[in-house]
mmCIF file of C-alpha atoms in Angstrom:
data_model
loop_
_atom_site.group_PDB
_atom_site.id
_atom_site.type_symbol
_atom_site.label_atom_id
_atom_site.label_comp_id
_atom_site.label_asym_id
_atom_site.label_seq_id
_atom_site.Cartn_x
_atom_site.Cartn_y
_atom_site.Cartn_z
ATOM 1 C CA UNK V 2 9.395 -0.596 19.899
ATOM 2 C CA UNK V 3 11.237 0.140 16.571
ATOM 3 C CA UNK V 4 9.762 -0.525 13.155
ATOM 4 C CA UNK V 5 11.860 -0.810 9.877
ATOM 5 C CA UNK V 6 10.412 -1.134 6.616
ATOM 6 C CA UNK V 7 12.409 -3.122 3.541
ATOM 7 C CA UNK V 8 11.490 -4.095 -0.046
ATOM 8 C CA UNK V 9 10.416 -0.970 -1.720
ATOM 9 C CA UNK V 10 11.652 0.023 -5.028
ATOM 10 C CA UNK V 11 10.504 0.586 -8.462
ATOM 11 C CA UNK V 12 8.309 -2.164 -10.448
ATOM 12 C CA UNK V 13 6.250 -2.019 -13.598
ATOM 13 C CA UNK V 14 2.625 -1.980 -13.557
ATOM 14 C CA UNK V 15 1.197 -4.900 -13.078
ATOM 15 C CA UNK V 16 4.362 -6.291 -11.543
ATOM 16 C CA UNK V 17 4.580 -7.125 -7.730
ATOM 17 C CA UNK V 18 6.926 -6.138 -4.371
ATOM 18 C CA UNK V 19 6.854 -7.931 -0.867
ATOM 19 C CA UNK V 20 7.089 -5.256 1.392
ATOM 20 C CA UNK V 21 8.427 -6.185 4.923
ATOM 21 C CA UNK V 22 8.650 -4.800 8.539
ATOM 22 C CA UNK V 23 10.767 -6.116 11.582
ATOM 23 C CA UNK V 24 10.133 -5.034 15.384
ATOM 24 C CA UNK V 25 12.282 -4.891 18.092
ATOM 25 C CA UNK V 26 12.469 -3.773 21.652
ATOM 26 C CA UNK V 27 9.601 -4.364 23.893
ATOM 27 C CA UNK V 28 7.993 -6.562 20.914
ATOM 28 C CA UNK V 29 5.638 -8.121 23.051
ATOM 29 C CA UNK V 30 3.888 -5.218 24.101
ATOM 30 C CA UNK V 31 2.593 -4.660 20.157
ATOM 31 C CA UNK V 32 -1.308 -5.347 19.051
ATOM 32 C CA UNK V 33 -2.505 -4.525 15.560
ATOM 33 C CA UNK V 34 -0.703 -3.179 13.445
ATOM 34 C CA UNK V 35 -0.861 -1.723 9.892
ATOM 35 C CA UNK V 36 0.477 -0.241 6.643
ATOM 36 C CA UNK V 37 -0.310 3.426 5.445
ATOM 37 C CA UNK V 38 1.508 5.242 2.311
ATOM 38 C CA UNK V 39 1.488 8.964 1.345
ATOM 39 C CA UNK V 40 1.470 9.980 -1.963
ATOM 40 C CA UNK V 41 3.527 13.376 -3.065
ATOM 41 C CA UNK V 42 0.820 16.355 -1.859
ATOM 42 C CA UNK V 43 -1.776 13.598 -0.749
ATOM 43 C CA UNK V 44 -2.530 12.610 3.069
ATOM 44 C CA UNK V 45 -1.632 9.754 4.368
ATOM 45 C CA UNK V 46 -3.932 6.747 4.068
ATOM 46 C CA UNK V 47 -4.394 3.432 6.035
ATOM 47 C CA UNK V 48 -3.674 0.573 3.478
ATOM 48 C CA UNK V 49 -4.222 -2.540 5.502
ATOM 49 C CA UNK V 50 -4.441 -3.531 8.883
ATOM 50 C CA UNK V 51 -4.273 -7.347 11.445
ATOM 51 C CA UNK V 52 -5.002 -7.753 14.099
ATOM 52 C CA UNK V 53 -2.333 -9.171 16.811
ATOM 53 C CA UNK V 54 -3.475 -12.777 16.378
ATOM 54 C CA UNK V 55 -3.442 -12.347 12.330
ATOM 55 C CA UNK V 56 -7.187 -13.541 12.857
ATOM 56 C CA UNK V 57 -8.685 -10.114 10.930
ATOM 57 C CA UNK V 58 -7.656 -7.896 8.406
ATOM 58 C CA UNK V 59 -9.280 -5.123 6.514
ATOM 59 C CA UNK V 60 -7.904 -3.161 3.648
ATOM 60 C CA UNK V 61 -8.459 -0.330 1.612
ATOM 61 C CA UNK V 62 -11.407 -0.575 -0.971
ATOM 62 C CA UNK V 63 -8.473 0.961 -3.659
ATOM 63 C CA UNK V 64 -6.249 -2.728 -2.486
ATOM 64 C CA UNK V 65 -8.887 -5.265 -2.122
ATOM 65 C CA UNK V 66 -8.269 -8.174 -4.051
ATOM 66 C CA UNK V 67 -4.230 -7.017 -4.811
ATOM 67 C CA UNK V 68 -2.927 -6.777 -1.126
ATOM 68 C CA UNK V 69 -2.460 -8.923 1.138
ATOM 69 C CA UNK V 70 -1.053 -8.523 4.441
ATOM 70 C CA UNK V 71 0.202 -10.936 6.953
ATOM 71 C CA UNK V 72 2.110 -11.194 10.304
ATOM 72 C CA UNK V 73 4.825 -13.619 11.572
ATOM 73 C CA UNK V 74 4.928 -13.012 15.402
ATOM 74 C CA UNK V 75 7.295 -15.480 15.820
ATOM 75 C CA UNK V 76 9.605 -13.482 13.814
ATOM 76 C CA UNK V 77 8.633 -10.245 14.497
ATOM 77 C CA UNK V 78 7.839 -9.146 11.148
ATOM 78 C CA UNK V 79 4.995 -7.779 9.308
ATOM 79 C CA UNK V 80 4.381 -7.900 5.384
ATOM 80 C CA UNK V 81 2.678 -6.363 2.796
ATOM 81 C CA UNK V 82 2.027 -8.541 -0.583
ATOM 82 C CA UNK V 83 1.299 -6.502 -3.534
ATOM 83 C CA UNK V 84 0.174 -7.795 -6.748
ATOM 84 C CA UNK V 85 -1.210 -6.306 -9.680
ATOM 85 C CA UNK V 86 0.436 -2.580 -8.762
ATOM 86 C CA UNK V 87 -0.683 0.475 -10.679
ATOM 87 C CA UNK V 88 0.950 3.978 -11.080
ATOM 88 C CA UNK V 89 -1.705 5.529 -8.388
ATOM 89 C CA UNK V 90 0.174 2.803 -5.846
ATOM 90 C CA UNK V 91 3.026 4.662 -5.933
ATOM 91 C CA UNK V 92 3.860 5.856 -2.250
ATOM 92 C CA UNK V 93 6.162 5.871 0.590
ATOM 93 C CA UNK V 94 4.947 3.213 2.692
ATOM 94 C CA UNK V 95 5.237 3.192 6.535
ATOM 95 C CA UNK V 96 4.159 0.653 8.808
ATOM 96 C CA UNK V 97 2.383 1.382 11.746
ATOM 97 C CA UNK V 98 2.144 -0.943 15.393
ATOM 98 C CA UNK V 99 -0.520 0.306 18.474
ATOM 99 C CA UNK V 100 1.627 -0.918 21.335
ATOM 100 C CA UNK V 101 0.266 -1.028 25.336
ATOM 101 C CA UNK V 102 3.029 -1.070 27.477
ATOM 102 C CA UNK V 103 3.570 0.072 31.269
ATOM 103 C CA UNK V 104 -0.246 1.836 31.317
ATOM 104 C CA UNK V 105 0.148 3.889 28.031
ATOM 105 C CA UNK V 106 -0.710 3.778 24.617
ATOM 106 C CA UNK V 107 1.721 4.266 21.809
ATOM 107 C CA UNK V 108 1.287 4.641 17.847
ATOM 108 C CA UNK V 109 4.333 3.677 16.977
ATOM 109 C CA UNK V 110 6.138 4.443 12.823
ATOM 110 C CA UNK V 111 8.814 3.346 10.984
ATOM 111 C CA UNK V 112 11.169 5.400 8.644
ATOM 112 C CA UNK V 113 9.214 4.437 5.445
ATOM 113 C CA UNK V 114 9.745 2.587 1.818
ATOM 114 C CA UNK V 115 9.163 4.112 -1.160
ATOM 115 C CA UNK V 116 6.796 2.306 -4.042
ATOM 116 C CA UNK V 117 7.635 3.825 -7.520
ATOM 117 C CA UNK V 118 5.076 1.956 -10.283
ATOM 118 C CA UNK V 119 5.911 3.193 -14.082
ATOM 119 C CA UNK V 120 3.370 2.720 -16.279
#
């Protein structure tokens, strides 16, 4: 499996971005997945996570009520909503997919999208 991240960039505080990640390769074998982001000289920190039907989420206390995130299976693709963004959102973001495939576990990461808020 390969994960790429799109729609980062720099917004004004209280503005919004629709982050977005696409799979490919052995797709099927994917279950929950997630988004994390790392601040500069912070560790990185689970944002959101689904589950591989969509049928649960869970987020971040710091996100609740200003992310959303959502999965299209049928396309592949994963996405991130965020409203309401404040300077301490600002990040690379990377999403994140557990996969099972041939007996084995794998976490698998994409490259990363960087979220710049200004205030």
């Amino acid at each position: 499996v390969q994960l790429v991240e799109a729609g980062g960039g720099l917004v004004q505080a209280g503005g919004s971005l629709r982050l977005s990640c696409a799979a490919s390769g052995t797709t099927f074998s994917i279950n929950a997945m997630g988004w994390y982001r790392q601040a500069p000289g912070k560790q990185r920190e689970l944002v959101a996570a689904i589950t591989r039907g969509g049928g649960t989420t869970n987020y971040a206390d710091s996100v609740k009520g200003r992310f959303t995130i959502s999965r299209d299976n049928a396309k592949n693709t994963m996405y991130l909503q965020m409203n309401s963004l404040k300077p301490e959102d600002t990040a690379v973001y990377y999403c994140n997919a557990a996969t099972y495939y041939s007996g084995s576990f794998l976490t698998v990461w994409g490259q990363g999208t960087q979220v710049t808020v200004s205030s």
